[in-house]
Amino acid sequence: MDYQAKLPVPFGVLGIRCDDTALLRIDFLPATEKPRRANGALSVAACEQLLRYFESPDMQFTVPIKPGGTPHQQKVWQAMCSIPRGETRSYGELAAELKSGAQAVGQACGANPIPVIIPCHRVVGRSGLGGFMGHASGAPLDIKRWLLAHEQR
């Protein structure tokens, strides 16, 4: 995949994709991936804001985003953005708020193309962490734990 930047972060590398008007995608890449300087004003801004977030979770993202997705996914992603830092909502709570099903909310979380900025890590299971990036175990959940702990600081 062609990235405008590959940004090293505490748990690996983020692949940043932008067009001329907005951030389109953030992918979690292995820590072995070679970092790449941002090329273009939008990817520079996205990287600067992400680095500030990793320094201080109170940072407010202002980079324009264009996640695409279905109308339902966009509704779920917008609701996730309203969850305050340091707080979580269960899939069921978000589903009740949106008059949707918990499974549909979970699918929208798994399809989120701009994690961290669209904070799908703040959506958890009723009795546990839930999944992250379409996975129920392994490294993705370690990233989710890291992000949640970071936002508690």
PDB file of C-alpha atoms in Angstrom:
ATOM      1  CA  MET A   1       0.000   0.000   0.000  1.00  0.00           C
ATOM      2  CA  ASP A   2       1.230   3.480  -0.815  1.00  0.00           C
ATOM      3  CA  TYR A   3       1.540   5.657   2.299  1.00  0.00           C
ATOM      4  CA  GLN A   4       2.300   9.369   2.421  1.00  0.00           C
ATOM      5  CA  ALA A   5       4.020   8.720   5.759  1.00  0.00           C
ATOM      6  CA  LYS A   6       5.048   5.890   8.043  1.00  0.00           C
ATOM      7  CA  LEU A   7       5.065   7.261  11.562  1.00  0.00           C
ATOM      8  CA  PRO A   8       6.856   5.430  14.415  1.00  0.00           C
ATOM      9  CA  VAL A   9       4.709   5.329  17.555  1.00  0.00           C
ATOM     10  CA  PRO A  10       5.104   3.582  20.937  1.00  0.00           C
ATOM     11  CA  PHE A  11       3.560   0.296  19.722  1.00  0.00           C
ATOM     12  CA  GLY A  12       4.752   0.125  16.101  1.00  0.00           C
ATOM     13  CA  VAL A  13       4.376   2.220  12.976  1.00  0.00           C
ATOM     14  CA  LEU A  14       1.315   3.979  11.590  1.00  0.00           C
ATOM     15  CA  GLY A  15       0.817   4.040   7.831  1.00  0.00           C
ATOM     16  CA  ILE A  16      -0.793   7.376   6.863  1.00  0.00           C
ATOM     17  CA  ARG A  17      -2.806   7.769   3.639  1.00  0.00           C
ATOM     18  CA  CYS A  18      -4.202  11.105   2.468  1.00  0.00           C
ATOM     19  CA  ASP A  19      -5.587  12.655  -0.675  1.00  0.00           C
ATOM     20  CA  ASP A  20      -5.412  16.370  -1.482  1.00  0.00           C
ATOM     21  CA  THR A  21      -8.222  17.258   0.930  1.00  0.00           C
ATOM     22  CA  ALA A  22      -8.292  14.831   3.867  1.00  0.00           C
ATOM     23  CA  LEU A  23      -6.793  11.966   5.838  1.00  0.00           C
ATOM     24  CA  LEU A  24      -8.219   8.745   4.368  1.00  0.00           C
ATOM     25  CA  ARG A  25      -6.672   5.941   6.355  1.00  0.00           C
ATOM     26  CA  ILE A  26      -4.390   4.974   9.231  1.00  0.00           C
ATOM     27  CA  ASP A  27      -3.027   1.435   9.240  1.00  0.00           C
ATOM     28  CA  PHE A  28      -1.181  -0.258  12.073  1.00  0.00           C
ATOM     29  CA  LEU A  29       2.079  -1.593  10.637  1.00  0.00           C
ATOM     30  CA  PRO A  30       4.687  -3.829  12.282  1.00  0.00           C
ATOM     31  CA  ALA A  31       7.414  -2.166  14.333  1.00  0.00           C
ATOM     32  CA  THR A  32       9.893  -3.564  11.802  1.00  0.00           C
ATOM     33  CA  GLU A  33       8.433  -1.324   9.072  1.00  0.00           C
ATOM     34  CA  LYS A  34      10.860   1.415   8.051  1.00  0.00           C
ATOM     35  CA  PRO A  35       9.539   4.913   8.972  1.00  0.00           C
ATOM     36  CA  ARG A  36       9.000   7.394   6.131  1.00  0.00           C
ATOM     37  CA  ARG A  37       8.836  11.183   6.425  1.00  0.00           C
ATOM     38  CA  ALA A  38       5.499  12.738   5.555  1.00  0.00           C
ATOM     39  CA  ASN A  39       5.276  14.097   2.029  1.00  0.00           C
ATOM     40  CA  GLY A  40       2.571  16.704   1.616  1.00  0.00           C
ATOM     41  CA  ALA A  41       1.003  19.309   3.875  1.00  0.00           C
ATOM     42  CA  LEU A  42      -1.900  17.124   4.961  1.00  0.00           C
ATOM     43  CA  SER A  43       0.207  14.127   5.911  1.00  0.00           C
ATOM     44  CA  VAL A  44       2.631  16.432   7.757  1.00  0.00           C
ATOM     45  CA  ALA A  45      -0.312  17.894   9.729  1.00  0.00           C
ATOM     46  CA  ALA A  46      -1.718  14.424  10.465  1.00  0.00           C
ATOM     47  CA  CYS A  47       1.666  13.180  11.710  1.00  0.00           C
ATOM     48  CA  GLU A  48       2.229  16.273  13.865  1.00  0.00           C
ATOM     49  CA  GLN A  49      -1.196  15.892  15.483  1.00  0.00           C
ATOM     50  CA  LEU A  50      -0.728  12.167  16.069  1.00  0.00           C
ATOM     51  CA  LEU A  51       2.675  12.781  17.674  1.00  0.00           C
ATOM     52  CA  ARG A  52       1.110  15.419  19.955  1.00  0.00           C
ATOM     53  CA  TYR A  53      -1.625  12.911  20.898  1.00  0.00           C
ATOM     54  CA  PHE A  54       1.029  10.339  21.830  1.00  0.00           C
ATOM     55  CA  GLU A  55       2.708  12.986  24.005  1.00  0.00           C
ATOM     56  CA  SER A  56      -0.576  14.144  25.558  1.00  0.00           C
ATOM     57  CA  PRO A  57      -3.904  12.372  25.057  1.00  0.00           C
ATOM     58  CA  ASP A  58      -5.774  15.654  25.623  1.00  0.00           C
ATOM     59  CA  MET A  59      -4.743  16.802  22.138  1.00  0.00           C
ATOM     60  CA  GLN A  60      -7.724  17.670  19.921  1.00  0.00           C
ATOM     61  CA  PHE A  61      -7.471  16.437  16.327  1.00  0.00           C
ATOM     62  CA  THR A  62      -8.315  19.031  13.686  1.00  0.00           C
ATOM     63  CA  VAL A  63      -6.923  17.387  10.550  1.00  0.00           C
ATOM     64  CA  PRO A  64      -9.745  16.884   8.020  1.00  0.00           C
ATOM     65  CA  ILE A  65     -10.785  13.249   7.643  1.00  0.00           C
ATOM     66  CA  LYS A  66     -12.681  11.397   4.934  1.00  0.00           C
ATOM     67  CA  PRO A  67     -13.358   7.876   6.179  1.00  0.00           C
ATOM     68  CA  GLY A  68     -15.913   6.883   3.529  1.00  0.00           C
ATOM     69  CA  GLY A  69     -18.068   3.963   4.676  1.00  0.00           C
ATOM     70  CA  THR A  70     -21.791   3.320   4.692  1.00  0.00           C
ATOM     71  CA  PRO A  71     -24.237   5.768   6.273  1.00  0.00           C
ATOM     72  CA  HIS A  72     -24.534   3.439   9.298  1.00  0.00           C
ATOM     73  CA  GLN A  73     -20.761   3.199   9.704  1.00  0.00           C
ATOM     74  CA  GLN A  74     -20.451   6.976   9.483  1.00  0.00           C
ATOM     75  CA  LYS A  75     -23.107   7.340  12.186  1.00  0.00           C
ATOM     76  CA  VAL A  76     -21.237   4.917  14.466  1.00  0.00           C
ATOM     77  CA  TRP A  77     -17.881   6.604  13.796  1.00  0.00           C
ATOM     78  CA  GLN A  78     -19.374  10.010  14.591  1.00  0.00           C
ATOM     79  CA  ALA A  79     -20.780   8.636  17.865  1.00  0.00           C
ATOM     80  CA  MET A  80     -17.358   7.186  18.760  1.00  0.00           C
ATOM     81  CA  CYS A  81     -15.835  10.639  18.315  1.00  0.00           C
ATOM     82  CA  SER A  82     -18.197  11.953  20.994  1.00  0.00           C
ATOM     83  CA  ILE A  83     -16.886   9.522  23.646  1.00  0.00           C
ATOM     84  CA  PRO A  84     -14.620  11.639  25.883  1.00  0.00           C
ATOM     85  CA  ARG A  85     -10.980  10.674  26.265  1.00  0.00           C
ATOM     86  CA  GLY A  86     -10.449   8.438  29.251  1.00  0.00           C
ATOM     87  CA  GLU A  87     -13.983   7.013  28.982  1.00  0.00           C
ATOM     88  CA  THR A  88     -15.434   3.981  27.244  1.00  0.00           C
ATOM     89  CA  ARG A  89     -18.831   2.824  26.011  1.00  0.00           C
ATOM     90  CA  SER A  90     -19.917  -0.741  25.442  1.00  0.00           C
ATOM     91  CA  TYR A  91     -21.036  -1.900  22.033  1.00  0.00           C
ATOM     92  CA  GLY A  92     -24.524  -2.298  23.532  1.00  0.00           C
ATOM     93  CA  GLU A  93     -24.570   1.221  25.004  1.00  0.00           C
ATOM     94  CA  LEU A  94     -23.534   2.731  21.689  1.00  0.00           C
ATOM     95  CA  ALA A  95     -26.085   0.554  19.875  1.00  0.00           C
ATOM     96  CA  ALA A  96     -28.892   1.708  22.192  1.00  0.00           C
ATOM     97  CA  GLU A  97     -27.881   5.342  21.685  1.00  0.00           C
ATOM     98  CA  LEU A  98     -27.943   4.868  17.898  1.00  0.00           C
ATOM     99  CA  LYS A  99     -31.001   2.600  17.856  1.00  0.00           C
ATOM    100  CA  SER A 100     -28.897  -0.103  16.240  1.00  0.00           C
ATOM    101  CA  GLY A 101     -27.626  -3.551  17.137  1.00  0.00           C
ATOM    102  CA  ALA A 102     -24.467  -4.225  19.134  1.00  0.00           C
ATOM    103  CA  GLN A 103     -23.150  -6.520  16.400  1.00  0.00           C
ATOM    104  CA  ALA A 104     -23.643  -3.798  13.760  1.00  0.00           C
ATOM    105  CA  VAL A 105     -21.759  -1.353  15.993  1.00  0.00           C
ATOM    106  CA  GLY A 106     -18.957  -3.905  16.384  1.00  0.00           C
ATOM    107  CA  GLN A 107     -18.767  -4.368  12.622  1.00  0.00           C
ATOM    108  CA  ALA A 108     -18.532  -0.595  12.121  1.00  0.00           C
ATOM    109  CA  CYS A 109     -15.748  -0.456  14.721  1.00  0.00           C
ATOM    110  CA  GLY A 110     -13.869  -3.194  12.883  1.00  0.00           C
ATOM    111  CA  ALA A 111     -14.264  -1.325   9.581  1.00  0.00           C
ATOM    112  CA  ASN A 112     -12.967   1.992  10.981  1.00  0.00           C
ATOM    113  CA  PRO A 113     -10.325   3.221   8.503  1.00  0.00           C
ATOM    114  CA  ILE A 114      -8.947   5.992  10.760  1.00  0.00           C
ATOM    115  CA  PRO A 115      -8.292   4.448  14.188  1.00  0.00           C
ATOM    116  CA  VAL A 116      -6.919   6.650  16.980  1.00  0.00           C
ATOM    117  CA  ILE A 117      -8.526   9.765  15.445  1.00  0.00           C
ATOM    118  CA  ILE A 118     -11.871   7.951  15.187  1.00  0.00           C
ATOM    119  CA  PRO A 119     -11.462   6.321  18.608  1.00  0.00           C
ATOM    120  CA  CYS A 120     -12.836   2.801  18.144  1.00  0.00           C
ATOM    121  CA  HIS A 121     -10.545   1.748  21.021  1.00  0.00           C
ATOM    122  CA  ARG A 122     -13.028   3.477  23.385  1.00  0.00           C
ATOM    123  CA  VAL A 123     -15.739   0.935  22.518  1.00  0.00           C
ATOM    124  CA  VAL A 124     -15.512  -2.178  24.684  1.00  0.00           C
ATOM    125  CA  GLY A 125     -17.425  -5.352  25.418  1.00  0.00           C
ATOM    126  CA  ARG A 126     -20.038  -5.457  28.152  1.00  0.00           C
ATOM    127  CA  SER A 127     -17.835  -7.646  30.330  1.00  0.00           C
ATOM    128  CA  GLY A 128     -14.391  -7.145  28.867  1.00  0.00           C
ATOM    129  CA  LEU A 129     -12.210  -5.373  26.381  1.00  0.00           C
ATOM    130  CA  GLY A 130     -13.992  -6.561  23.240  1.00  0.00           C
ATOM    131  CA  GLY A 131     -12.168  -6.701  19.922  1.00  0.00           C
ATOM    132  CA  PHE A 132      -9.981  -4.247  18.049  1.00  0.00           C
ATOM    133  CA  MET A 133      -9.335  -3.891  14.325  1.00  0.00           C
ATOM    134  CA  GLY A 134     -11.362  -7.028  13.649  1.00  0.00           C
ATOM    135  CA  HIS A 135      -9.380  -9.188  16.105  1.00  0.00           C
ATOM    136  CA  ALA A 136     -10.386 -10.666  19.431  1.00  0.00           C
ATOM    137  CA  SER A 137      -6.857 -11.397  20.675  1.00  0.00           C
ATOM    138  CA  GLY A 138      -3.181 -10.785  20.068  1.00  0.00           C
ATOM    139  CA  ALA A 139      -1.259  -7.629  19.170  1.00  0.00           C
ATOM    140  CA  PRO A 140      -4.339  -5.570  18.190  1.00  0.00           C
ATOM    141  CA  LEU A 141      -5.743  -5.923  21.715  1.00  0.00           C
ATOM    142  CA  ASP A 142      -2.360  -4.942  23.144  1.00  0.00           C
ATOM    143  CA  ILE A 143      -2.628  -1.719  21.100  1.00  0.00           C
ATOM    144  CA  LYS A 144      -6.177  -1.142  22.389  1.00  0.00           C
ATOM    145  CA  ARG A 145      -4.997  -1.641  25.988  1.00  0.00           C
ATOM    146  CA  TRP A 146      -2.103   0.777  25.386  1.00  0.00           C
ATOM    147  CA  LEU A 147      -4.399   3.468  23.918  1.00  0.00           C
ATOM    148  CA  LEU A 148      -6.912   3.154  26.773  1.00  0.00           C
ATOM    149  CA  ALA A 149      -4.145   3.306  29.411  1.00  0.00           C
ATOM    150  CA  HIS A 150      -2.558   6.286  27.626  1.00  0.00           C
ATOM    151  CA  GLU A 151      -5.845   8.185  27.784  1.00  0.00           C
ATOM    152  CA  GLN A 152      -6.125   7.544  31.537  1.00  0.00           C
ATOM    153  CA  ARG A 153      -2.953   9.608  32.180  1.00  0.00           C
TER     154      ARG A 153
END
